[in-house]
Amino acid sequence: MTMCINRRSFIKQSAILGVSTILASSSVELIGNMALADTPIDIAAVEGLDYYKSTLHAVEMLGGMHRFVTRQSRVGLLINSPWQNPGCYTKPEIALAAIQMCYEAGAKEVGVIKSVNNSYWRKSAISDRFQDEIKSTRFIGNNFVEIPITDGQSLKKAEISKGLLDCDILINLPIAKHHDGVRYTGALKNMMGGQSRNTHRFFHFSTGDSGYYDDLEFLSQCIADLNFVRKPDLIILDGTEMITENGPFGPGRLVTPHKVVAGTDRVAMDVYGANLLGLKGEELLTTRKAYELGMGEIHLSALRIQEAML
Amino acid sequence: MKKWIWSTKIICLAMLVMLSGELAAQQGLKDLSGYIPDMDEIPGWKLIGIPESYRGDNLFMMINGGAELFHEYEFVQALRASFSTVNENTITVELYEMKDAVSAYGIYSYKTSAYEISVPIGQEARLEDYYLMFWKGHFLITVVGQDSDQKNIEDIKTIARFVEFRILQSGDRPQLTELILKDPSTITNTKYIRGFLGLMSGYAFDTKNIFQVREGMMGNVGDCQFFVFQYMDDLESISAFKSAVSSLQKSPRFTNNGIHKNLYQMTDRENKLVLINQIGRYISIVIGIKRNEVEKILVLLNVKLK
């Protein structure tokens, strides 16, 4: 990790930027002057040190949160939050920006499908400014129901959180990072955050003769199959600071593209995210299998990708 | 003067710690909390809450998708404790007790790399910008800070040394590691692997464990990558070789396949030559662009294995 500034000063710097953003204007005003393209884009990637602001900007480039969140809707957030080490969790600033945008777009309720500890929010210095929003995001993922996955190749049924199934709008907030098993985890794999532990074990152990999984083909197929359950309405991917080894929990060497990436195509988002880690996203088993199932585009050249720098 | 007082305190504390640790070992205690600094033992740092313990399959609750790899290396139990300063800077210590020293070395070698700086803590230690990992005896220890400034790094080392003092027993590296790393050696970035997940981190021969790997080494020599898999005996090695070759011959990932006795060769998608050799109770593999280098390294490995 070659850092011009150390982690603490970076976090402070980001916090100052974030707070100044909040104080200066609402998210809508902040991006009101942006020159947006006429035709919709598939992926918006914003690079900058203020992750909160980058998130607002990225979603606005896609057309704004009101494109995804309707008034009085119940929004479910799937945040990759339960990790401690740097580069392993979706930055709280990104989640906070998403929550704020949902409410501004008229959401009636914003819930989290995988439980989020207070310690997660405390990782961001701007959390103090969002205490009301944090308190209002209740955990909605504690009940599971078994559902059939009729088109699944390896996964024929799964126990899925009712919160994930019942919410009107699903927003997936993964981080693009290394994973010891499937090499990469991002949007497709983050959907496992909405399944029960029983289903999780089935993914890993069902064909393992040794007692532990030794069949990545099967695991990758299960991850792809799981995505039949529900397509997220929006994906906001953390490509700011990520581990490139020892995933998913680290610690490990970091890359820092400082990018927040927004889009709706889960396969393309994972290809983009994996590329940020220096992997060939289109060659990953999970993206290939999801592509073969028609879940999205694996060739980024076929998509309209807009990148911006703040 | 202050430094002298501080050093004396550290030495006295270390002695106390060693005695209490020994007592714990004599009593057969398995509580790992005895290995970490107690409240106020590290000046400026306070233990946050109660350390969390995880045993067996419960490791999943601690590190979720990372647990399988630890189980591949025969994980026993773990403990996580966090410390903070008044400025809310935090350092987290994780102790992983493995089945034996071989397993502890294995997971350590897997999780560290040549990019990190070697530091004299435990039996081997590596320091990255914001964390340190070391192994000693049956244990892998990670000490993770939130910052890369010098003060934080020094505090990480101090806490690591506290834990190191409390682990009384050392252990030996795997025999295969000693065999591969014996002089003369130009080998770098070695990892001791105990199964499929470890292997997959190095090279994807297949999405299944076609070499039936349960023990092996991997690393680099120059621009080439190498693997050595160890089996119970020659028969098992021959069987694994035949089975793997059978799979590789059908694989669309490789071209230019050819076999001569116990030597199999193929070319991968990056146009790298892959030589696979069954030798005694081992299978040795070298991957690289230049044939003469690949062949030379294969010979070097095989000399070590004979």
Coordinates of C-alpha atoms in Angstrom, one line a residue:
Chain A
M1 CA 0.0 0.0 0.0
T2 CA 1.6 3.3 -1.1
M3 CA -0.2 6.1 0.6
C4 CA 0.5 9.7 0.2
I5 CA -1.5 10.4 3.3
N6 CA -2.0 8.0 6.2
R7 CA -5.3 6.3 6.9
R8 CA -6.4 8.4 9.8
S9 CA -5.6 11.7 8.1
F10 CA -7.4 10.4 5.0
I11 CA -10.5 9.6 7.0
K12 CA -10.4 13.0 8.7
Q13 CA -10.0 14.7 5.3
S14 CA -12.9 12.7 3.9
A15 CA -15.0 13.6 6.9
I16 CA -14.3 17.3 6.6
L17 CA -15.2 17.1 3.0
G18 CA -18.3 15.1 3.7
V19 CA -19.5 17.4 6.5
S20 CA -18.8 20.5 4.4
T21 CA -20.9 19.0 1.7
I22 CA -23.8 18.4 4.0
L23 CA -23.5 21.8 5.5
A24 CA -23.2 23.5 2.2
S25 CA -26.2 22.0 0.5
S26 CA -28.5 19.1 0.2
S27 CA -27.5 16.3 -2.1
V28 CA -29.8 17.5 -4.9
E29 CA -28.4 21.0 -4.8
L30 CA -24.9 19.7 -4.7
I31 CA -25.3 17.9 -8.0
G32 CA -27.8 20.2 -9.6
N33 CA -25.2 21.8 -11.8
M34 CA -23.9 18.7 -13.3
A35 CA -24.0 18.3 -17.0
L36 CA -25.8 15.0 -17.5
A37 CA -25.8 13.1 -20.7
D38 CA -29.1 12.8 -22.6
T39 CA -29.0 9.0 -23.0
P40 CA -29.0 6.8 -19.9
I41 CA -25.7 5.2 -18.9
D42 CA -25.2 1.7 -17.6
I43 CA -22.4 2.3 -15.2
A44 CA -21.4 5.5 -13.4
A45 CA -18.0 5.5 -11.7
V46 CA -16.9 8.5 -9.7
E47 CA -13.4 8.9 -8.4
G48 CA -12.7 11.2 -5.4
L49 CA -11.6 11.3 -1.8
D50 CA -15.1 12.2 -0.5
Y51 CA -17.0 8.9 -0.8
Y52 CA -20.2 10.4 0.4
K53 CA -20.1 13.0 -2.3
S54 CA -19.0 10.5 -4.9
T55 CA -22.0 8.3 -4.1
L56 CA -24.4 11.2 -4.6
H57 CA -22.7 12.0 -7.9
A58 CA -22.6 8.4 -9.2
V59 CA -26.4 7.9 -8.6
E60 CA -27.2 11.3 -10.1
M61 CA -25.2 10.3 -13.2
L62 CA -27.6 7.3 -13.5
G63 CA -30.6 9.6 -13.4
G64 CA -31.0 10.2 -9.7
M65 CA -32.4 8.1 -6.9
H66 CA -35.9 9.0 -7.8
R67 CA -35.4 6.9 -10.9
F68 CA -35.2 3.8 -8.6
V69 CA -37.1 4.8 -5.4
T70 CA -40.7 5.7 -5.7
R71 CA -42.6 7.7 -3.1
Q72 CA -43.9 5.8 -0.1
S73 CA -41.8 2.8 -1.1
R74 CA -40.0 0.5 1.4
V75 CA -36.4 0.2 0.6
G76 CA -34.2 -2.7 1.6
L77 CA -30.4 -2.2 1.7
L78 CA -28.0 -5.1 1.5
I79 CA -24.7 -3.6 2.9
N80 CA -21.5 -5.6 3.2
S81 CA -20.8 -4.3 6.6
P82 CA -19.8 -7.0 9.1
W83 CA -16.0 -6.8 8.8
Q84 CA -13.5 -4.9 10.8
N85 CA -10.3 -4.7 8.7
P86 CA -9.7 -1.9 6.2
G87 CA -10.7 -2.6 2.6
C88 CA -13.2 -5.3 3.7
Y89 CA -16.4 -3.5 4.2
T90 CA -18.6 -1.0 2.2
K91 CA -17.7 2.4 3.4
P92 CA -20.3 3.8 5.8
E93 CA -20.2 7.1 3.8
I94 CA -21.6 5.2 0.8
A95 CA -24.4 3.6 2.8
L96 CA -25.2 6.9 4.5
A97 CA -25.4 8.7 1.1
A98 CA -27.7 6.0 -0.2
I99 CA -30.0 6.2 2.8
Q100 CA -30.2 10.0 2.6
M101 CA -31.0 9.8 -1.2
C102 CA -33.7 7.2 -0.5
Y103 CA -35.5 9.5 2.0
E104 CA -35.1 12.5 -0.3
A105 CA -36.7 10.5 -3.1
G106 CA -39.7 9.9 -0.9
A107 CA -39.0 6.5 0.6
K108 CA -41.4 5.6 3.4
E109 CA -39.0 3.3 5.1
V110 CA -35.4 2.2 4.7
G111 CA -34.3 -1.1 6.3
V112 CA -31.2 -3.2 6.3
I113 CA -31.5 -6.8 5.2
K114 CA -28.3 -7.9 7.0
S115 CA -27.9 -6.5 10.5
V116 CA -25.6 -3.6 10.8
N117 CA -23.8 -2.9 14.1
N118 CA -23.3 0.5 15.6
S119 CA -19.6 -0.1 15.4
Y120 CA -20.0 -0.1 11.6
W121 CA -21.4 3.4 11.5
R122 CA -18.8 4.6 14.0
K123 CA -16.1 3.9 11.3
S124 CA -17.2 7.1 9.6
A125 CA -16.7 10.5 11.1
I126 CA -19.8 11.8 9.3
S127 CA -22.1 9.3 11.1
D128 CA -22.8 11.8 13.8
R129 CA -24.6 14.0 11.3
F130 CA -26.8 11.1 10.3
Q131 CA -28.0 9.8 13.7
D132 CA -31.7 10.2 12.7
E133 CA -31.2 8.3 9.5
I134 CA -29.2 5.5 11.2
K135 CA -31.8 5.1 13.9
S136 CA -34.5 4.9 11.4
T137 CA -32.9 2.1 9.4
R138 CA -34.2 -0.9 11.2
F139 CA -33.2 -4.5 10.6
I140 CA -35.7 -6.3 8.4
G141 CA -33.8 -9.5 7.6
N142 CA -34.5 -11.8 10.6
N143 CA -37.1 -14.1 9.1
F144 CA -36.3 -16.6 6.4
V145 CA -38.6 -18.4 4.0
E146 CA -37.7 -21.3 1.7
I147 CA -38.4 -20.5 -1.9
P148 CA -37.9 -22.6 -5.0
I149 CA -35.3 -21.5 -7.6
T150 CA -36.8 -23.2 -10.6
D151 CA -34.2 -22.0 -13.1
G152 CA -31.2 -22.8 -10.9
Q153 CA -28.6 -25.2 -12.2
S154 CA -27.2 -26.2 -8.8
L155 CA -29.4 -24.4 -6.4
K156 CA -33.0 -25.5 -6.5
K157 CA -34.2 -23.9 -3.3
A158 CA -32.9 -21.4 -0.8
E159 CA -33.9 -19.9 2.5
I160 CA -34.1 -16.2 1.9
S161 CA -34.7 -13.3 4.2
K162 CA -38.3 -12.1 4.0
G163 CA -37.0 -8.5 4.1
L164 CA -35.2 -9.1 0.9
L165 CA -38.2 -10.5 -0.8
D166 CA -40.8 -8.1 0.6
C167 CA -39.1 -4.7 0.2
D168 CA -40.4 -2.6 -2.7
I169 CA -36.9 -1.5 -3.8
L170 CA -33.7 -3.5 -3.3
I171 CA -30.4 -1.7 -3.2
N172 CA -27.3 -3.8 -3.1
L173 CA -24.2 -2.1 -1.6
P174 CA -21.3 -4.5 -2.0
I175 CA -17.6 -3.8 -1.8
A176 CA -15.4 -5.2 -4.6
K177 CA -12.7 -7.3 -2.9
H178 CA -10.7 -10.4 -2.9
H179 CA -12.2 -13.7 -1.7
D180 CA -10.1 -16.8 -0.9
G181 CA -12.6 -19.1 -2.4
V182 CA -14.1 -17.6 -5.6
R183 CA -11.3 -15.0 -6.0
Y184 CA -13.6 -12.0 -6.0
T185 CA -16.7 -10.9 -4.2
G186 CA -19.0 -8.1 -5.3
A187 CA -22.6 -7.6 -6.3
L188 CA -23.4 -11.2 -7.2
K189 CA -21.9 -12.7 -4.1
N190 CA -23.2 -10.0 -1.7
M191 CA -26.7 -11.5 -2.3
M192 CA -25.6 -14.3 0.0
G193 CA -26.1 -11.7 2.8
G194 CA -29.8 -12.2 2.3
Q195 CA -29.8 -16.0 2.8
S196 CA -29.9 -18.2 5.8
R197 CA -26.9 -20.0 7.3
N198 CA -28.3 -23.4 6.1
T199 CA -28.3 -22.2 2.5
H200 CA -24.8 -20.8 3.0
R201 CA -23.6 -24.2 4.1
F202 CA -25.2 -25.9 1.2
F203 CA -23.2 -23.6 -1.1
H204 CA -19.9 -24.5 0.5
F205 CA -20.3 -28.1 1.5
S206 CA -22.8 -29.9 -0.6
T207 CA -20.3 -31.6 -2.9
G208 CA -17.2 -31.5 -0.7
D209 CA -15.9 -35.0 -0.2
S210 CA -13.3 -33.7 2.2
G211 CA -15.9 -32.0 4.5
Y212 CA -14.9 -28.6 3.1
Y213 CA -15.5 -27.2 -0.2
D214 CA -13.3 -28.2 -3.0
D215 CA -15.7 -27.6 -5.9
L216 CA -15.6 -23.9 -7.0
E217 CA -17.7 -24.7 -10.0
F218 CA -20.5 -25.7 -7.7
L219 CA -20.1 -22.7 -5.4
S220 CA -19.9 -20.3 -8.3
Q221 CA -23.0 -21.8 -9.9
C222 CA -24.9 -21.5 -6.6
I223 CA -24.0 -17.8 -6.3
A224 CA -25.2 -17.2 -9.9
D225 CA -28.4 -19.3 -9.2
L226 CA -29.1 -17.3 -6.1
N227 CA -29.4 -14.2 -8.1
F228 CA -32.6 -15.6 -9.7
V229 CA -34.2 -14.7 -6.3
R230 CA -34.3 -11.1 -7.1
K231 CA -32.5 -8.5 -9.2
P232 CA -31.4 -5.5 -7.3
D233 CA -33.0 -2.2 -8.5
L234 CA -29.8 -0.5 -7.9
I235 CA -26.2 -1.5 -7.1
I236 CA -23.7 0.9 -5.5
L237 CA -20.3 -0.7 -5.4
D238 CA -17.5 0.4 -3.2
G239 CA -14.4 0.6 -5.2
T240 CA -12.6 3.0 -2.9
E241 CA -10.2 0.9 -0.8
M242 CA -10.2 -2.8 -1.1
I243 CA -8.1 -5.8 -0.1
T244 CA -6.4 -7.7 -2.9
E245 CA -5.5 -10.8 -0.7
N246 CA -6.8 -12.6 2.3
G247 CA -10.4 -11.9 1.5
P248 CA -13.1 -11.6 2.5
F249 CA -12.0 -10.6 6.0
G250 CA -8.3 -9.5 5.6
P251 CA -6.1 -8.0 6.7
G252 CA -4.4 -7.7 3.3
R253 CA -2.7 -5.5 0.9
L254 CA -4.9 -2.7 -0.3
V255 CA -5.6 -1.0 -3.6
T256 CA -7.2 2.4 -3.5
P257 CA -8.9 3.4 -6.7
H258 CA -11.2 5.8 -4.6
K259 CA -14.1 5.0 -6.9
V260 CA -17.8 4.7 -6.1
V261 CA -19.6 2.8 -8.9
A262 CA -23.3 2.7 -9.6
G263 CA -25.4 0.7 -12.0
T264 CA -28.1 -1.9 -12.4
D265 CA -26.4 -4.7 -14.3
R266 CA -25.0 -7.0 -11.6
V267 CA -22.8 -8.9 -14.0
A268 CA -21.2 -5.8 -15.6
M269 CA -20.8 -4.2 -12.1
D270 CA -18.8 -7.2 -11.0
V271 CA -16.7 -7.3 -14.1
Y272 CA -15.9 -3.6 -13.5
G273 CA -15.3 -4.2 -9.8
A274 CA -13.0 -7.1 -10.4
N275 CA -11.0 -5.1 -13.0
L276 CA -10.4 -2.5 -10.2
L277 CA -8.6 -5.3 -8.3
G278 CA -6.5 -6.2 -11.3
L279 CA -8.5 -9.3 -12.1
K280 CA -10.0 -10.3 -15.4
G281 CA -13.6 -9.8 -14.4
E282 CA -15.0 -11.6 -17.5
E283 CA -13.0 -14.7 -16.7
L284 CA -14.3 -15.1 -13.1
L285 CA -16.5 -18.2 -12.6
T286 CA -19.3 -16.3 -11.0
T287 CA -19.6 -13.6 -13.6
R288 CA -19.4 -16.1 -16.4
K289 CA -22.1 -18.3 -15.0
A290 CA -24.4 -15.3 -14.3
Y291 CA -23.8 -14.1 -17.8
E292 CA -24.6 -17.6 -19.2
L293 CA -27.9 -17.4 -17.2
G294 CA -28.7 -14.1 -18.9
M295 CA -28.4 -12.0 -15.8
G296 CA -26.3 -9.3 -17.4
E297 CA -23.6 -8.2 -19.7
I298 CA -20.1 -9.5 -19.3
H299 CA -18.5 -7.4 -22.1
L300 CA -18.0 -3.9 -20.8
S301 CA -17.3 -2.7 -24.3
A302 CA -21.0 -3.3 -25.0
L303 CA -22.1 -0.9 -22.3
R304 CA -22.1 2.8 -21.8
I305 CA -19.8 3.6 -18.9
Q306 CA -19.3 7.1 -17.7
E307 CA -16.5 8.0 -15.4
A308 CA -16.1 11.2 -13.5
M309 CA -13.6 12.7 -11.0
L310 CA -14.5 14.9 -8.1
Chain B
M1 CA 15.2 7.7 32.8
K2 CA 11.6 7.3 31.7
K3 CA 12.8 4.8 29.0
W4 CA 14.7 2.8 31.6
I5 CA 11.6 2.6 33.9
W6 CA 9.5 1.6 31.0
S7 CA 11.9 -1.1 29.9
T8 CA 12.1 -2.5 33.5
K9 CA 8.3 -2.6 33.7
I10 CA 8.2 -4.5 30.4
I11 CA 10.7 -7.1 31.5
C12 CA 8.9 -7.6 34.9
L13 CA 5.6 -7.9 33.2
A14 CA 7.0 -10.3 30.6
M15 CA 8.3 -12.5 33.4
L16 CA 5.0 -12.4 35.2
V17 CA 3.3 -13.2 31.9
M18 CA 5.6 -16.2 31.2
L19 CA 5.0 -17.6 34.7
S20 CA 1.2 -17.2 34.4
G21 CA 1.2 -18.6 30.9
E22 CA 3.2 -21.6 32.1
L23 CA 0.8 -22.1 34.9
A24 CA -2.1 -22.0 32.4
A25 CA -0.3 -24.5 30.2
Q26 CA 0.3 -26.8 33.1
Q27 CA -3.3 -26.7 34.1
G28 CA -4.2 -27.6 30.5
L29 CA -6.3 -24.4 30.2
K30 CA -7.6 -23.6 26.7
D31 CA -8.7 -20.1 27.4
L32 CA -6.9 -17.9 24.9
S33 CA -7.6 -14.7 26.8
G34 CA -4.5 -15.3 28.9
Y35 CA -2.4 -14.6 25.8
I36 CA -3.5 -11.0 25.3
P37 CA -2.6 -7.9 27.2
D38 CA -5.0 -7.2 30.0
M39 CA -6.7 -3.9 30.8
D40 CA -4.1 -1.1 31.1
E41 CA -1.1 -3.3 30.5
I42 CA -0.2 -1.4 27.3
P43 CA 0.3 2.3 28.2
G44 CA -2.3 4.5 26.4
W45 CA -4.4 1.5 25.3
K46 CA -7.5 0.0 26.9
L47 CA -9.1 -3.3 26.2
I48 CA -12.5 -2.7 24.7
G49 CA -15.2 -5.0 26.1
I50 CA -14.7 -8.7 26.5
P51 CA -12.6 -10.6 24.0
E52 CA -14.6 -12.8 21.7
S53 CA -13.9 -16.5 21.5
Y54 CA -14.6 -18.9 18.6
R55 CA -14.1 -22.6 18.4
G56 CA -14.5 -25.2 15.6
D57 CA -17.2 -24.4 13.2
N58 CA -18.1 -21.2 15.1
L59 CA -15.2 -19.6 13.3
F60 CA -17.8 -18.9 10.6
M61 CA -19.4 -16.4 13.0
M62 CA -16.1 -14.5 13.2
I63 CA -14.8 -14.5 9.7
N64 CA -17.6 -16.0 7.6
G65 CA -16.3 -16.8 4.1
G66 CA -12.8 -16.9 5.4
A67 CA -13.4 -19.8 7.8
E68 CA -13.1 -22.6 5.2
L69 CA -9.4 -21.8 4.6
F70 CA -8.6 -21.9 8.3
H71 CA -10.4 -25.3 8.5
E72 CA -8.3 -26.5 5.6
Y73 CA -5.3 -25.8 7.8
E74 CA -6.9 -27.5 10.8
F75 CA -8.2 -24.7 12.9
V76 CA -8.9 -25.3 16.6
Q77 CA -10.0 -22.0 18.2
A78 CA -9.6 -18.2 17.9
L79 CA -9.9 -15.1 20.1
R80 CA -10.4 -11.5 19.0
A81 CA -9.7 -8.5 21.3
S82 CA -9.7 -4.9 20.5
F83 CA -7.9 -2.0 22.2
S84 CA -8.4 1.7 21.9
T85 CA -6.8 5.0 22.9
V86 CA -8.6 8.0 24.1
N87 CA -8.5 9.3 20.5
E88 CA -10.5 6.2 19.5
N89 CA -7.7 4.8 17.5
T90 CA -8.1 1.1 17.6
I91 CA -5.9 -2.0 17.3
T92 CA -7.4 -5.5 17.0
V93 CA -5.6 -8.6 18.0
E94 CA -6.6 -12.0 16.6
L95 CA -5.1 -15.3 17.9
Y96 CA -5.8 -18.4 15.9
E97 CA -4.8 -21.7 17.6
M98 CA -4.2 -24.4 15.0
K99 CA -3.8 -28.1 15.4
D100 CA 0.0 -27.9 15.5
A101 CA 2.9 -25.8 14.5
V102 CA 2.9 -27.2 10.9
S103 CA -0.7 -25.9 10.5
A104 CA 0.1 -22.5 12.1
Y105 CA 3.1 -22.1 9.8
G106 CA 0.9 -23.1 6.9
I107 CA -1.8 -20.5 7.4
Y108 CA 0.9 -17.9 8.2
S109 CA 2.7 -18.6 4.9
Y110 CA -0.6 -18.5 3.1
K111 CA -1.6 -15.1 4.5
T112 CA 1.7 -13.3 4.2
S113 CA 3.7 -12.4 1.1
A114 CA 7.1 -11.2 0.1
Y115 CA 5.7 -7.7 -0.3
E116 CA 5.7 -7.3 3.4
I117 CA 8.6 -6.4 5.7
S118 CA 10.1 -9.2 7.8
V119 CA 10.3 -8.3 11.5
P120 CA 11.8 -10.2 14.4
I121 CA 8.7 -11.2 16.3
G122 CA 7.6 -14.8 17.0
Q123 CA 9.2 -17.4 14.8
E124 CA 8.5 -15.3 11.7
A125 CA 6.6 -12.1 11.3
R126 CA 5.6 -9.8 8.4
L127 CA 4.7 -6.2 8.7
E128 CA 2.4 -4.4 6.2
D129 CA 1.4 -0.7 6.3
Y130 CA -1.2 -1.2 9.0
Y131 CA -0.9 -4.7 10.3
L132 CA 1.5 -7.4 11.5
M133 CA 1.2 -11.1 11.3
F134 CA 3.4 -13.7 13.1
W135 CA 3.4 -17.3 13.9
K136 CA 4.8 -19.1 17.0
G137 CA 4.1 -22.7 18.0
H138 CA 0.5 -23.6 17.3
F139 CA -0.5 -19.9 16.8
L140 CA -1.1 -17.4 14.0
I141 CA -1.5 -13.9 15.4
T142 CA -2.7 -10.8 13.5
V143 CA -2.4 -7.4 15.0
V144 CA -4.3 -4.8 12.9
G145 CA -4.3 -1.0 13.3
Q146 CA -6.3 1.6 11.5
D147 CA -3.4 3.7 10.5
S148 CA 0.0 3.6 8.9
D149 CA 1.8 6.2 10.9
Q150 CA 4.9 5.4 12.8
K151 CA 3.4 5.6 16.3
N152 CA 0.7 3.3 15.4
I153 CA 3.1 0.8 13.9
E154 CA 5.2 0.9 17.0
D155 CA 2.1 0.2 19.1
I156 CA 1.2 -2.7 16.9
K157 CA 4.7 -4.2 17.4
T158 CA 4.5 -3.6 21.2
I159 CA 1.2 -5.5 21.4
A160 CA 2.5 -8.2 19.2
R161 CA 5.5 -8.7 21.4
F162 CA 3.3 -8.9 24.5
V163 CA 1.4 -11.8 22.9
E164 CA 4.7 -13.4 21.7
F165 CA 6.1 -13.4 25.3
R166 CA 3.0 -15.3 26.4
I167 CA 3.3 -18.1 23.9
L168 CA 5.9 -20.3 25.4
Q169 CA 6.3 -23.1 22.9
S170 CA 7.8 -22.8 19.5
G171 CA 7.4 -25.4 16.8
D172 CA 8.9 -26.7 13.6
R173 CA 8.1 -25.8 10.0
P174 CA 6.8 -28.7 7.8
Q175 CA 9.4 -31.1 6.6
L176 CA 8.4 -30.4 3.0
T177 CA 9.1 -26.7 3.6
E178 CA 12.6 -27.5 4.9
L179 CA 13.2 -29.7 2.0
I180 CA 12.2 -27.1 -0.6
L181 CA 13.9 -24.2 1.1
K182 CA 17.2 -25.9 1.9
D183 CA 20.3 -24.2 0.3
P184 CA 21.2 -23.3 -2.3
S185 CA 17.9 -21.5 -2.8
T186 CA 16.6 -18.8 -5.2
I187 CA 13.1 -19.6 -4.2
T188 CA 10.8 -16.7 -3.1
N189 CA 7.2 -16.2 -1.9
T190 CA 6.8 -19.7 -0.7
K191 CA 3.5 -20.9 0.7
Y192 CA 2.8 -24.2 2.4
I193 CA -0.6 -25.5 1.3
R194 CA -3.0 -28.1 2.8
G195 CA -5.7 -28.4 0.3
F196 CA -7.7 -27.0 -2.6
L197 CA -8.2 -23.5 -1.4
G198 CA -4.6 -22.9 -0.9
L199 CA -3.8 -24.3 -4.3
M200 CA -6.4 -22.2 -6.0
S201 CA -4.8 -19.1 -4.7
G202 CA -1.7 -19.9 -6.7
Y203 CA -3.0 -21.3 -9.9
A204 CA -6.3 -22.6 -11.3
F205 CA -5.5 -26.0 -12.9
D206 CA -9.2 -26.8 -12.6
T207 CA -12.2 -25.9 -10.6
K208 CA -11.9 -29.2 -8.8
N209 CA -9.1 -30.7 -6.8
I210 CA -7.8 -32.8 -9.7
F211 CA -4.4 -33.4 -8.0
Q212 CA -6.0 -34.5 -4.8
V213 CA -3.7 -32.1 -2.9
R214 CA -3.6 -32.4 0.8
E215 CA -0.1 -31.1 1.4
G216 CA 2.2 -29.1 -0.8
M217 CA 4.4 -26.1 -1.4
M218 CA 4.2 -23.3 -4.0
G219 CA 6.4 -20.4 -4.7
N220 CA 8.4 -18.6 -7.4
V221 CA 11.9 -18.9 -8.9
G222 CA 12.6 -15.8 -11.0
D223 CA 9.6 -15.4 -13.4
C224 CA 8.5 -19.0 -13.0
Q225 CA 5.9 -20.4 -10.6
F226 CA 6.3 -23.8 -9.0
F227 CA 4.3 -26.3 -7.1
V228 CA 5.2 -29.5 -5.2
F229 CA 2.6 -31.8 -3.9
Q230 CA 3.4 -34.5 -1.4
Y231 CA 1.6 -37.8 -1.1
M232 CA 1.7 -40.7 1.3
D233 CA 3.7 -42.9 -1.1
D234 CA 4.7 -43.5 -4.7
L235 CA 1.5 -45.3 -5.5
E236 CA -0.7 -42.4 -4.3
S237 CA 1.4 -39.9 -6.2
I238 CA 1.2 -42.0 -9.5
S239 CA -2.6 -42.3 -9.0
A240 CA -3.0 -38.5 -8.5
F241 CA -0.8 -37.8 -11.5
K242 CA -2.8 -40.1 -13.8
S243 CA -6.1 -38.7 -12.6
A244 CA -5.0 -35.1 -13.0
V245 CA -3.5 -35.8 -16.5
S246 CA -6.8 -37.4 -17.5
S247 CA -8.7 -34.2 -16.5
L248 CA -6.2 -31.8 -18.0
Q249 CA -6.3 -33.6 -21.4
K250 CA -10.0 -32.8 -21.6
S251 CA -9.6 -29.2 -20.3
P252 CA -10.3 -26.4 -22.8
R253 CA -7.9 -24.2 -20.7
F254 CA -4.8 -25.9 -22.0
T255 CA -3.4 -26.7 -25.4
N256 CA -0.3 -28.5 -26.9
N257 CA -0.7 -31.4 -24.4
G258 CA 1.8 -34.1 -24.5
I259 CA 3.0 -36.9 -22.2
H260 CA 6.2 -38.9 -21.9
K261 CA 6.3 -41.5 -19.1
N262 CA 5.8 -39.4 -15.9
L263 CA 6.3 -36.0 -17.5
Y264 CA 3.3 -34.1 -18.8
Q265 CA 3.4 -30.8 -20.6
M266 CA 0.9 -28.3 -21.8
T267 CA 0.4 -24.6 -22.6
D268 CA -2.0 -22.4 -20.8
R269 CA -4.1 -19.4 -22.1
E270 CA -1.3 -17.0 -21.3
N271 CA 1.0 -19.0 -23.5
K272 CA 3.0 -20.3 -20.5
L273 CA 4.5 -23.7 -20.6
V274 CA 3.4 -26.0 -17.8
L275 CA 5.5 -29.0 -17.0
I276 CA 4.1 -31.6 -14.6
N277 CA 6.4 -34.3 -13.3
Q278 CA 5.6 -37.3 -11.0
I279 CA 8.6 -38.2 -9.0
G280 CA 8.6 -40.6 -6.1
R281 CA 5.9 -39.6 -3.6
Y282 CA 5.7 -36.1 -5.1
I283 CA 4.4 -34.3 -8.1
S284 CA 6.4 -31.2 -9.1
I285 CA 5.1 -28.6 -11.5
V286 CA 6.8 -25.5 -13.0
I287 CA 5.0 -22.8 -15.0
G288 CA 6.8 -20.2 -17.1
I289 CA 7.3 -18.6 -20.5
K290 CA 10.8 -19.7 -21.3
R291 CA 11.2 -23.5 -21.8
N292 CA 14.8 -23.6 -20.8
E293 CA 14.1 -21.8 -17.5
V294 CA 11.1 -24.0 -16.7
E295 CA 13.1 -27.2 -17.4
K296 CA 16.0 -25.9 -15.3
I297 CA 13.8 -25.2 -12.3
L298 CA 12.0 -28.5 -12.6
V299 CA 15.4 -30.2 -12.4
L300 CA 16.4 -28.1 -9.4
L301 CA 13.2 -29.1 -7.6
N302 CA 13.6 -32.7 -8.4
V303 CA 17.1 -32.7 -7.0
K304 CA 15.7 -31.4 -3.8
L305 CA 13.0 -34.0 -3.7
K306 CA 15.3 -37.0 -4.3

